[in-house]
């Protein structure tokens, strides 16, 4: 088989990241793509990854050999993914270091900047609408607030 083969690897232990996976799985054959799923907020591993080998036969051998392999106290789950099930954007974000967005700094900057007069008026309008709607619902139930 000269067509590339993709495998899914689940239950990856902590510390077994992209560099270690590339080093370990390259013993089976050429790795064309490798992508580990990571949390967008923290950048930490989601403990599963996808690897594409240059040959489908190699991918099949890896799936059979490494399935239920005990690695650092974790039993790996390795499955071969059929070519028709491989999403075209599977390898998006592959390679390179994962950079965590400093969301707290971004949010803090937005709070420091404040808002415009129109923004405040819009907020107040939305709040009064919500309160009148809630008061109407409560009045239907028999509660009367003034």
PDB file of C-alpha atoms in Angstrom:
ATOM      1  CA  UNK A   1       0.000   0.000   0.000  1.00  0.00           C
ATOM      2  CA  UNK A   2       1.560   3.272  -1.098  1.00  0.00           C
ATOM      3  CA  UNK A   3      -1.319   5.411   0.131  1.00  0.00           C
ATOM      4  CA  UNK A   4      -0.718   7.134   3.470  1.00  0.00           C
ATOM      5  CA  UNK A   5      -2.299   5.608   6.563  1.00  0.00           C
ATOM      6  CA  UNK A   6      -3.622   7.499   9.586  1.00  0.00           C
ATOM      7  CA  UNK A   7      -3.843   6.136  13.122  1.00  0.00           C
ATOM      8  CA  UNK A   8      -5.560   7.447  16.246  1.00  0.00           C
ATOM      9  CA  UNK A   9      -3.731   7.067  19.549  1.00  0.00           C
ATOM     10  CA  UNK A  10      -5.761   7.496  22.726  1.00  0.00           C
ATOM     11  CA  UNK A  11      -5.011   7.500  26.469  1.00  0.00           C
ATOM     12  CA  UNK A  12      -1.586   9.068  26.034  1.00  0.00           C
ATOM     13  CA  UNK A  13       0.288   9.560  29.311  1.00  0.00           C
ATOM     14  CA  UNK A  14       1.485  12.964  30.488  1.00  0.00           C
ATOM     15  CA  UNK A  15       5.015  13.664  29.288  1.00  0.00           C
ATOM     16  CA  UNK A  16       4.594  11.745  26.016  1.00  0.00           C
ATOM     17  CA  UNK A  17       4.284  14.781  23.751  1.00  0.00           C
ATOM     18  CA  UNK A  18       4.887  15.496  20.049  1.00  0.00           C
ATOM     19  CA  UNK A  19       8.690  15.209  20.116  1.00  0.00           C
ATOM     20  CA  UNK A  20       8.631  11.964  22.087  1.00  0.00           C
ATOM     21  CA  UNK A  21       5.884  10.509  19.875  1.00  0.00           C
ATOM     22  CA  UNK A  22       7.751  11.409  16.691  1.00  0.00           C
ATOM     23  CA  UNK A  23      10.922   9.833  18.065  1.00  0.00           C
ATOM     24  CA  UNK A  24       9.167   6.665  19.251  1.00  0.00           C
ATOM     25  CA  UNK A  25       6.863   6.006  16.291  1.00  0.00           C
ATOM     26  CA  UNK A  26       9.497   6.777  13.643  1.00  0.00           C
ATOM     27  CA  UNK A  27      10.963   3.331  14.394  1.00  0.00           C
ATOM     28  CA  UNK A  28       8.023   1.884  12.419  1.00  0.00           C
ATOM     29  CA  UNK A  29       8.389   4.101   9.335  1.00  0.00           C
ATOM     30  CA  UNK A  30       8.248   7.617   7.920  1.00  0.00           C
ATOM     31  CA  UNK A  31       5.871   9.958   9.728  1.00  0.00           C
ATOM     32  CA  UNK A  32       4.364  12.539   7.373  1.00  0.00           C
ATOM     33  CA  UNK A  33       2.036  14.240   9.875  1.00  0.00           C
ATOM     34  CA  UNK A  34       1.644  14.211  13.657  1.00  0.00           C
ATOM     35  CA  UNK A  35      -0.910  16.193  15.611  1.00  0.00           C
ATOM     36  CA  UNK A  36      -1.652  16.034  19.323  1.00  0.00           C
ATOM     37  CA  UNK A  37      -4.950  17.500  20.510  1.00  0.00           C
ATOM     38  CA  UNK A  38      -4.455  20.327  22.996  1.00  0.00           C
ATOM     39  CA  UNK A  39      -6.744  22.474  25.142  1.00  0.00           C
ATOM     40  CA  UNK A  40      -7.205  25.931  23.604  1.00  0.00           C
ATOM     41  CA  UNK A  41      -7.242  27.696  26.969  1.00  0.00           C
ATOM     42  CA  UNK A  42      -4.361  26.010  28.764  1.00  0.00           C
ATOM     43  CA  UNK A  43      -2.358  24.381  25.969  1.00  0.00           C
ATOM     44  CA  UNK A  44      -2.269  21.101  27.865  1.00  0.00           C
ATOM     45  CA  UNK A  45      -2.624  17.737  26.170  1.00  0.00           C
ATOM     46  CA  UNK A  46      -6.062  16.179  25.705  1.00  0.00           C
ATOM     47  CA  UNK A  47      -4.285  12.790  25.777  1.00  0.00           C
ATOM     48  CA  UNK A  48      -4.979  11.727  22.193  1.00  0.00           C
ATOM     49  CA  UNK A  49      -3.178  12.225  18.897  1.00  0.00           C
ATOM     50  CA  UNK A  50      -3.222  11.393  15.199  1.00  0.00           C
ATOM     51  CA  UNK A  51      -0.233  10.190  13.178  1.00  0.00           C
ATOM     52  CA  UNK A  52      -0.023   9.782   9.412  1.00  0.00           C
ATOM     53  CA  UNK A  53       2.531   7.328   8.066  1.00  0.00           C
ATOM     54  CA  UNK A  54       3.794   7.347   4.491  1.00  0.00           C
ATOM     55  CA  UNK A  55       2.451   3.826   3.967  1.00  0.00           C
ATOM     56  CA  UNK A  56      -0.916   2.374   4.909  1.00  0.00           C
ATOM     57  CA  UNK A  57       0.698  -1.001   5.619  1.00  0.00           C
ATOM     58  CA  UNK A  58       2.955   0.597   8.225  1.00  0.00           C
ATOM     59  CA  UNK A  59      -0.067   2.270   9.835  1.00  0.00           C
ATOM     60  CA  UNK A  60      -1.818  -1.109  10.032  1.00  0.00           C
ATOM     61  CA  UNK A  61       1.236  -2.714  11.655  1.00  0.00           C
ATOM     62  CA  UNK A  62       1.504   0.138  14.182  1.00  0.00           C
ATOM     63  CA  UNK A  63      -2.204  -0.151  15.028  1.00  0.00           C
ATOM     64  CA  UNK A  64      -1.911  -3.892  15.663  1.00  0.00           C
ATOM     65  CA  UNK A  65       1.397  -3.684  17.537  1.00  0.00           C
ATOM     66  CA  UNK A  66       0.713  -0.685  19.770  1.00  0.00           C
ATOM     67  CA  UNK A  67      -2.952  -1.293  20.655  1.00  0.00           C
ATOM     68  CA  UNK A  68      -3.239  -2.017  24.400  1.00  0.00           C
ATOM     69  CA  UNK A  69       0.496  -1.293  24.830  1.00  0.00           C
ATOM     70  CA  UNK A  70       1.349  -0.338  28.418  1.00  0.00           C
ATOM     71  CA  UNK A  71       3.221   2.978  28.432  1.00  0.00           C
ATOM     72  CA  UNK A  72       3.948   4.810  31.706  1.00  0.00           C
ATOM     73  CA  UNK A  73       1.019   3.056  33.377  1.00  0.00           C
ATOM     74  CA  UNK A  74      -1.449   3.816  30.556  1.00  0.00           C
ATOM     75  CA  UNK A  75      -2.887   1.266  28.134  1.00  0.00           C
ATOM     76  CA  UNK A  76      -2.750   2.944  24.725  1.00  0.00           C
ATOM     77  CA  UNK A  77      -5.724   2.719  22.402  1.00  0.00           C
ATOM     78  CA  UNK A  78      -4.533   2.672  18.809  1.00  0.00           C
ATOM     79  CA  UNK A  79      -6.913   2.456  15.845  1.00  0.00           C
ATOM     80  CA  UNK A  80      -6.418   2.784  12.102  1.00  0.00           C
ATOM     81  CA  UNK A  81      -8.638   5.451  10.566  1.00  0.00           C
ATOM     82  CA  UNK A  82     -10.003   4.741   7.074  1.00  0.00           C
ATOM     83  CA  UNK A  83      -8.969   7.305   4.449  1.00  0.00           C
ATOM     84  CA  UNK A  84     -12.579   8.404   3.842  1.00  0.00           C
ATOM     85  CA  UNK A  85     -12.995   9.307   7.526  1.00  0.00           C
ATOM     86  CA  UNK A  86      -9.903  11.542   7.672  1.00  0.00           C
ATOM     87  CA  UNK A  87     -11.087  15.159   7.865  1.00  0.00           C
ATOM     88  CA  UNK A  88      -9.322  17.590   5.530  1.00  0.00           C
ATOM     89  CA  UNK A  89      -8.569  19.947   8.440  1.00  0.00           C
ATOM     90  CA  UNK A  90      -7.194  17.218  10.703  1.00  0.00           C
ATOM     91  CA  UNK A  91      -3.629  18.451  10.334  1.00  0.00           C
ATOM     92  CA  UNK A  92      -4.470  22.125  10.899  1.00  0.00           C
ATOM     93  CA  UNK A  93      -2.308  23.433  13.732  1.00  0.00           C
ATOM     94  CA  UNK A  94       0.225  20.632  13.363  1.00  0.00           C
ATOM     95  CA  UNK A  95       3.845  21.415  14.168  1.00  0.00           C
ATOM     96  CA  UNK A  96       5.082  24.520  15.903  1.00  0.00           C
ATOM     97  CA  UNK A  97       4.771  25.283  19.579  1.00  0.00           C
ATOM     98  CA  UNK A  98       1.345  25.851  21.085  1.00  0.00           C
ATOM     99  CA  UNK A  99       1.038  29.436  22.289  1.00  0.00           C
ATOM    100  CA  UNK A 100      -1.476  30.030  25.062  1.00  0.00           C
ATOM    101  CA  UNK A 101      -3.470  33.231  24.634  1.00  0.00           C
ATOM    102  CA  UNK A 102      -3.226  35.447  27.738  1.00  0.00           C
ATOM    103  CA  UNK A 103      -7.008  35.763  28.056  1.00  0.00           C
ATOM    104  CA  UNK A 104      -6.820  37.358  31.498  1.00  0.00           C
ATOM    105  CA  UNK A 105      -4.609  40.162  30.144  1.00  0.00           C
ATOM    106  CA  UNK A 106      -6.877  40.688  27.138  1.00  0.00           C
ATOM    107  CA  UNK A 107      -9.950  40.871  29.364  1.00  0.00           C
ATOM    108  CA  UNK A 108      -8.150  43.167  31.812  1.00  0.00           C
ATOM    109  CA  UNK A 109      -7.220  45.509  28.977  1.00  0.00           C
ATOM    110  CA  UNK A 110     -10.832  45.626  27.827  1.00  0.00           C
ATOM    111  CA  UNK A 111     -11.965  46.457  31.370  1.00  0.00           C
ATOM    112  CA  UNK A 112      -9.344  49.226  31.682  1.00  0.00           C
ATOM    113  CA  UNK A 113     -10.413  50.792  28.390  1.00  0.00           C
ATOM    114  CA  UNK A 114     -14.002  50.980  29.548  1.00  0.00           C
ATOM    115  CA  UNK A 115     -16.913  51.608  27.212  1.00  0.00           C
ATOM    116  CA  UNK A 116     -18.509  54.522  25.373  1.00  0.00           C
ATOM    117  CA  UNK A 117     -21.629  56.468  26.362  1.00  0.00           C
ATOM    118  CA  UNK A 118     -23.634  54.577  23.700  1.00  0.00           C
ATOM    119  CA  UNK A 119     -22.426  51.261  25.095  1.00  0.00           C
ATOM    120  CA  UNK A 120     -23.586  52.168  28.603  1.00  0.00           C
ATOM    121  CA  UNK A 121     -26.972  53.346  27.332  1.00  0.00           C
ATOM    122  CA  UNK A 122     -27.397  50.091  25.423  1.00  0.00           C
ATOM    123  CA  UNK A 123     -26.549  48.080  28.560  1.00  0.00           C
ATOM    124  CA  UNK A 124     -29.019  50.073  30.679  1.00  0.00           C
ATOM    125  CA  UNK A 125     -31.738  49.645  28.041  1.00  0.00           C
ATOM    126  CA  UNK A 126     -31.156  45.883  27.915  1.00  0.00           C
ATOM    127  CA  UNK A 127     -31.227  45.650  31.715  1.00  0.00           C
ATOM    128  CA  UNK A 128     -34.492  47.605  32.041  1.00  0.00           C
ATOM    129  CA  UNK A 129     -36.107  45.442  29.336  1.00  0.00           C
ATOM    130  CA  UNK A 130     -35.069  42.286  31.178  1.00  0.00           C
ATOM    131  CA  UNK A 131     -36.355  43.626  34.506  1.00  0.00           C
ATOM    132  CA  UNK A 132     -39.746  44.669  33.083  1.00  0.00           C
ATOM    133  CA  UNK A 133     -40.109  41.278  31.379  1.00  0.00           C
ATOM    134  CA  UNK A 134     -39.281  39.479  34.650  1.00  0.00           C
ATOM    135  CA  UNK A 135     -41.705  41.727  36.590  1.00  0.00           C
ATOM    136  CA  UNK A 136     -44.481  40.876  34.100  1.00  0.00           C
ATOM    137  CA  UNK A 137     -43.794  37.149  34.511  1.00  0.00           C
ATOM    138  CA  UNK A 138     -43.866  37.464  38.301  1.00  0.00           C
ATOM    139  CA  UNK A 139     -47.091  39.511  38.169  1.00  0.00           C
ATOM    140  CA  UNK A 140     -48.741  36.646  36.230  1.00  0.00           C
ATOM    141  CA  UNK A 141     -47.741  34.324  39.078  1.00  0.00           C
ATOM    142  CA  UNK A 142     -49.279  36.656  41.640  1.00  0.00           C
ATOM    143  CA  UNK A 143     -46.234  38.573  42.869  1.00  0.00           C
ATOM    144  CA  UNK A 144     -46.405  42.355  42.592  1.00  0.00           C
ATOM    145  CA  UNK A 145     -43.137  44.271  42.899  1.00  0.00           C
ATOM    146  CA  UNK A 146     -42.881  48.045  42.540  1.00  0.00           C
TER     147      UNK A 146
END
